[in-house]
Amino acid sequence: MEINNVNNVKRFHISGAIFFLCLSVFAFFWRDIHELLGRPTFMMRVGFSSTILFAMGLAYIINPAYFYCEITNRKLTIKYFKFFRYWKNTEGIIEIYKDEIKDYQFFSHNYGLTKELAITARQQGQIVTYSFISISLLSKKDRLALAKGLEDFIRENR
């Protein structure tokens, strides 16, 4: 079974590009819009700046990431790449064999905007919890399929 969010990542990038293109057009026609609306220049600058900060903050909170999961009969492979977390571990590949996996959990933060997956496995006699993997850009259908696939993968081991 294969699950990825390539289409949602593309949509996220395209919508961000369109948003910043609209802001660029707004900035280019600043004087015309200012005269048309009759708003004070200070308020226009505050609104423009706060819109940019809001969009950047929202993108940071959502924590978008490329996510690819492949579940076979023998092992679980997860590849991920985080876009906005430069100072942390931003990319990785996790491979867990069937006899190593112990549990998984889904977490949701920031009023449901940030969704993460945590996987627990046994390695060399110790229980290890891998770092949280962002699944915010997965659709609900894909998250349900991922949960079902992980549950089946764990159940076959027991």
mmCIF file of C-alpha atoms in Angstrom:
data_model
loop_
_atom_site.group_PDB
_atom_site.id
_atom_site.type_symbol
_atom_site.label_atom_id
_atom_site.label_comp_id
_atom_site.label_asym_id
_atom_site.label_seq_id
_atom_site.Cartn_x
_atom_site.Cartn_y
_atom_site.Cartn_z
ATOM 1 C CA MET A 1 0.000 0.000 0.000
ATOM 2 C CA GLU A 2 1.281 3.433 -0.928
ATOM 3 C CA ILE A 3 0.201 6.795 0.499
ATOM 4 C CA ASN A 4 1.611 10.168 -0.487
ATOM 5 C CA ASN A 5 0.530 13.789 -0.548
ATOM 6 C CA VAL A 6 2.187 15.026 -3.721
ATOM 7 C CA ASN A 7 -1.018 16.553 -5.122
ATOM 8 C CA ASN A 8 -1.778 18.372 -1.863
ATOM 9 C CA VAL A 9 1.796 19.677 -1.697
ATOM 10 C CA LYS A 10 1.437 21.009 -5.247
ATOM 11 C CA ARG A 11 -1.868 22.679 -4.322
ATOM 12 C CA PHE A 12 -0.255 24.229 -1.245
ATOM 13 C CA HIS A 13 2.612 25.660 -3.299
ATOM 14 C CA ILE A 14 0.325 26.944 -6.057
ATOM 15 C CA SER A 15 -2.061 28.617 -3.609
ATOM 16 C CA GLY A 16 0.892 30.227 -1.804
ATOM 17 C CA ALA A 17 2.293 31.465 -5.110
ATOM 18 C CA ILE A 18 -1.078 32.906 -6.147
ATOM 19 C CA PHE A 19 -1.452 34.592 -2.760
ATOM 20 C CA PHE A 20 1.949 36.250 -2.950
ATOM 21 C CA LEU A 21 1.354 37.169 -6.614
ATOM 22 C CA CYS A 22 -1.844 38.957 -5.564
ATOM 23 C CA LEU A 23 0.060 40.742 -2.809
ATOM 24 C CA SER A 24 2.718 41.759 -5.329
ATOM 25 C CA VAL A 25 0.072 43.194 -7.663
ATOM 26 C CA PHE A 26 -1.446 45.003 -4.689
ATOM 27 C CA ALA A 27 1.954 46.449 -3.786
ATOM 28 C CA PHE A 28 2.615 47.467 -7.405
ATOM 29 C CA PHE A 29 -0.706 49.336 -7.685
ATOM 30 C CA TRP A 30 -0.434 50.747 -4.171
ATOM 31 C CA ARG A 31 -1.141 54.362 -5.103
ATOM 32 C CA ASP A 32 -4.159 53.560 -7.295
ATOM 33 C CA ILE A 33 -5.744 51.349 -4.644
ATOM 34 C CA HIS A 34 -4.998 53.944 -1.974
ATOM 35 C CA GLU A 35 -6.810 56.650 -3.957
ATOM 36 C CA LEU A 36 -9.671 54.315 -4.893
ATOM 37 C CA LEU A 37 -10.378 53.230 -1.327
ATOM 38 C CA GLY A 38 -9.572 56.555 0.271
ATOM 39 C CA ARG A 39 -7.863 54.896 3.222
ATOM 40 C CA PRO A 40 -4.970 56.448 5.136
ATOM 41 C CA THR A 41 -1.551 55.237 3.951
ATOM 42 C CA PHE A 42 -0.602 54.061 7.445
ATOM 43 C CA MET A 43 -3.642 51.773 7.681
ATOM 44 C CA MET A 44 -2.938 50.347 4.228
ATOM 45 C CA ARG A 45 0.638 49.538 5.248
ATOM 46 C CA VAL A 46 -0.480 47.944 8.500
ATOM 47 C CA GLY A 47 -3.057 45.829 6.672
ATOM 48 C CA PHE A 48 -0.587 44.787 4.000
ATOM 49 C CA SER A 49 2.097 43.859 6.544
ATOM 50 C CA SER A 50 -0.313 42.014 8.811
ATOM 51 C CA THR A 51 -1.652 40.012 5.847
ATOM 52 C CA ILE A 52 1.856 38.883 4.952
ATOM 53 C CA LEU A 53 2.670 37.994 8.573
ATOM 54 C CA PHE A 54 -0.628 36.123 8.951
ATOM 55 C CA ALA A 55 0.008 34.029 5.832
ATOM 56 C CA MET A 56 3.564 33.227 6.889
ATOM 57 C CA GLY A 57 2.448 32.362 10.423
ATOM 58 C CA LEU A 58 -0.325 30.126 9.131
ATOM 59 C CA ALA A 59 2.109 28.282 6.863
ATOM 60 C CA TYR A 60 4.486 27.875 9.805
ATOM 61 C CA ILE A 61 1.724 26.542 12.088
ATOM 62 C CA ILE A 62 0.392 24.081 9.513
ATOM 63 C CA ASN A 63 3.930 22.667 9.239
ATOM 64 C CA PRO A 64 3.549 21.412 5.669
ATOM 65 C CA ALA A 65 5.654 18.455 4.647
ATOM 66 C CA TYR A 66 6.006 16.013 1.805
ATOM 67 C CA PHE A 67 4.971 12.588 3.105
ATOM 68 C CA TYR A 68 5.345 9.196 1.450
ATOM 69 C CA CYS A 69 4.494 5.897 3.120
ATOM 70 C CA GLU A 70 4.858 2.422 1.686
ATOM 71 C CA ILE A 71 3.617 -0.582 3.633
ATOM 72 C CA THR A 72 4.649 -3.994 2.349
ATOM 73 C CA ASN A 73 4.443 -7.444 3.881
ATOM 74 C CA ARG A 74 7.919 -7.123 5.396
ATOM 75 C CA LYS A 75 8.493 -3.482 6.281
ATOM 76 C CA LEU A 76 7.141 0.020 6.670
ATOM 77 C CA THR A 77 8.962 2.809 4.788
ATOM 78 C CA ILE A 78 8.245 6.482 5.452
ATOM 79 C CA LYS A 79 9.930 9.352 3.617
ATOM 80 C CA TYR A 80 9.298 12.948 4.619
ATOM 81 C CA PHE A 81 10.576 16.429 3.937
ATOM 82 C CA LYS A 82 9.536 19.445 6.019
ATOM 83 C CA PHE A 83 9.461 22.785 4.213
ATOM 84 C CA PHE A 84 9.814 25.437 6.930
ATOM 85 C CA ARG A 85 11.817 23.760 9.710
ATOM 86 C CA TYR A 86 15.366 24.662 8.742
ATOM 87 C CA TRP A 87 16.985 24.302 12.159
ATOM 88 C CA LYS A 88 15.498 20.883 12.950
ATOM 89 C CA ASN A 89 15.619 17.542 11.214
ATOM 90 C CA THR A 90 13.862 18.446 7.971
ATOM 91 C CA GLU A 91 14.085 15.238 5.998
ATOM 92 C CA GLY A 92 14.369 11.594 6.654
ATOM 93 C CA ILE A 93 13.656 8.025 5.771
ATOM 94 C CA ILE A 94 12.308 5.638 8.350
ATOM 95 C CA GLU A 95 12.341 1.903 7.700
ATOM 96 C CA ILE A 96 10.783 -0.380 10.277
ATOM 97 C CA TYR A 97 10.518 -4.121 9.831
ATOM 98 C CA LYS A 98 7.431 -6.003 10.871
ATOM 99 C CA ASP A 99 8.921 -7.559 14.002
ATOM 100 C CA GLU A 100 10.191 -4.139 15.262
ATOM 101 C CA ILE A 101 7.056 -1.985 15.181
ATOM 102 C CA LYS A 102 5.170 -1.538 18.427
ATOM 103 C CA ASP A 103 2.631 1.286 18.125
ATOM 104 C CA TYR A 104 1.659 4.494 16.339
ATOM 105 C CA GLN A 105 -0.275 7.595 17.362
ATOM 106 C CA PHE A 106 -1.804 10.553 15.589
ATOM 107 C CA PHE A 107 -1.544 13.969 17.238
ATOM 108 C CA SER A 108 -3.390 17.146 16.395
ATOM 109 C CA HIS A 109 -2.307 20.625 17.553
ATOM 110 C CA ASN A 110 -3.281 24.251 16.934
ATOM 111 C CA TYR A 111 -7.021 23.664 16.582
ATOM 112 C CA GLY A 112 -6.485 20.820 14.136
ATOM 113 C CA LEU A 113 -4.204 22.721 11.736
ATOM 114 C CA THR A 114 -1.110 20.693 12.642
ATOM 115 C CA LYS A 115 -1.391 16.922 12.371
ATOM 116 C CA GLU A 116 1.504 14.628 13.232
ATOM 117 C CA LEU A 117 2.318 10.940 13.338
ATOM 118 C CA ALA A 118 4.499 9.306 16.000
ATOM 119 C CA ILE A 119 5.765 5.756 15.584
ATOM 120 C CA THR A 120 7.142 3.603 18.373
ATOM 121 C CA ALA A 121 9.382 0.632 17.600
ATOM 122 C CA ARG A 122 11.714 -1.837 19.303
ATOM 123 C CA GLN A 123 15.341 -1.535 18.269
ATOM 124 C CA GLN A 124 18.213 -3.416 19.879
ATOM 125 C CA GLY A 125 16.122 -4.309 22.919
ATOM 126 C CA GLN A 126 14.979 -0.730 23.560
ATOM 127 C CA ILE A 127 11.743 1.048 22.734
ATOM 128 C CA VAL A 128 12.335 4.049 20.465
ATOM 129 C CA THR A 129 9.842 6.758 19.516
ATOM 130 C CA TYR A 130 10.693 8.414 16.220
ATOM 131 C CA SER A 131 10.391 12.177 15.861
ATOM 132 C CA PHE A 132 6.983 13.503 14.911
ATOM 133 C CA ILE A 133 6.227 13.372 11.205
ATOM 134 C CA SER A 134 3.927 16.044 9.819
ATOM 135 C CA ILE A 135 0.881 14.712 7.976
ATOM 136 C CA SER A 136 -0.951 18.054 7.824
ATOM 137 C CA LEU A 137 -1.238 18.008 4.040
ATOM 138 C CA LEU A 138 -2.712 14.506 3.892
ATOM 139 C CA SER A 139 -6.397 14.405 3.077
ATOM 140 C CA LYS A 140 -8.804 12.837 5.546
ATOM 141 C CA LYS A 141 -9.238 9.838 3.243
ATOM 142 C CA ASP A 142 -5.469 9.311 3.117
ATOM 143 C CA ARG A 143 -5.146 9.658 6.911
ATOM 144 C CA LEU A 144 -7.836 6.991 7.375
ATOM 145 C CA ALA A 145 -6.089 4.727 4.852
ATOM 146 C CA LEU A 146 -2.782 5.292 6.667
ATOM 147 C CA ALA A 147 -4.360 4.406 10.025
ATOM 148 C CA LYS A 148 -5.918 1.263 8.571
ATOM 149 C CA GLY A 149 -2.645 0.242 6.895
ATOM 150 C CA LEU A 150 -0.623 0.779 10.075
ATOM 151 C CA GLU A 151 -3.192 -1.078 12.161
ATOM 152 C CA ASP A 152 -3.110 -4.053 9.758
ATOM 153 C CA PHE A 153 0.707 -3.973 9.710
ATOM 154 C CA ILE A 154 0.876 -4.060 13.530
ATOM 155 C CA ARG A 155 -1.893 -6.653 13.880
ATOM 156 C CA GLU A 156 -0.136 -9.092 11.508
ATOM 157 C CA ASN A 157 2.909 -9.010 13.778
ATOM 158 C CA ARG A 158 1.018 -9.942 16.946
#
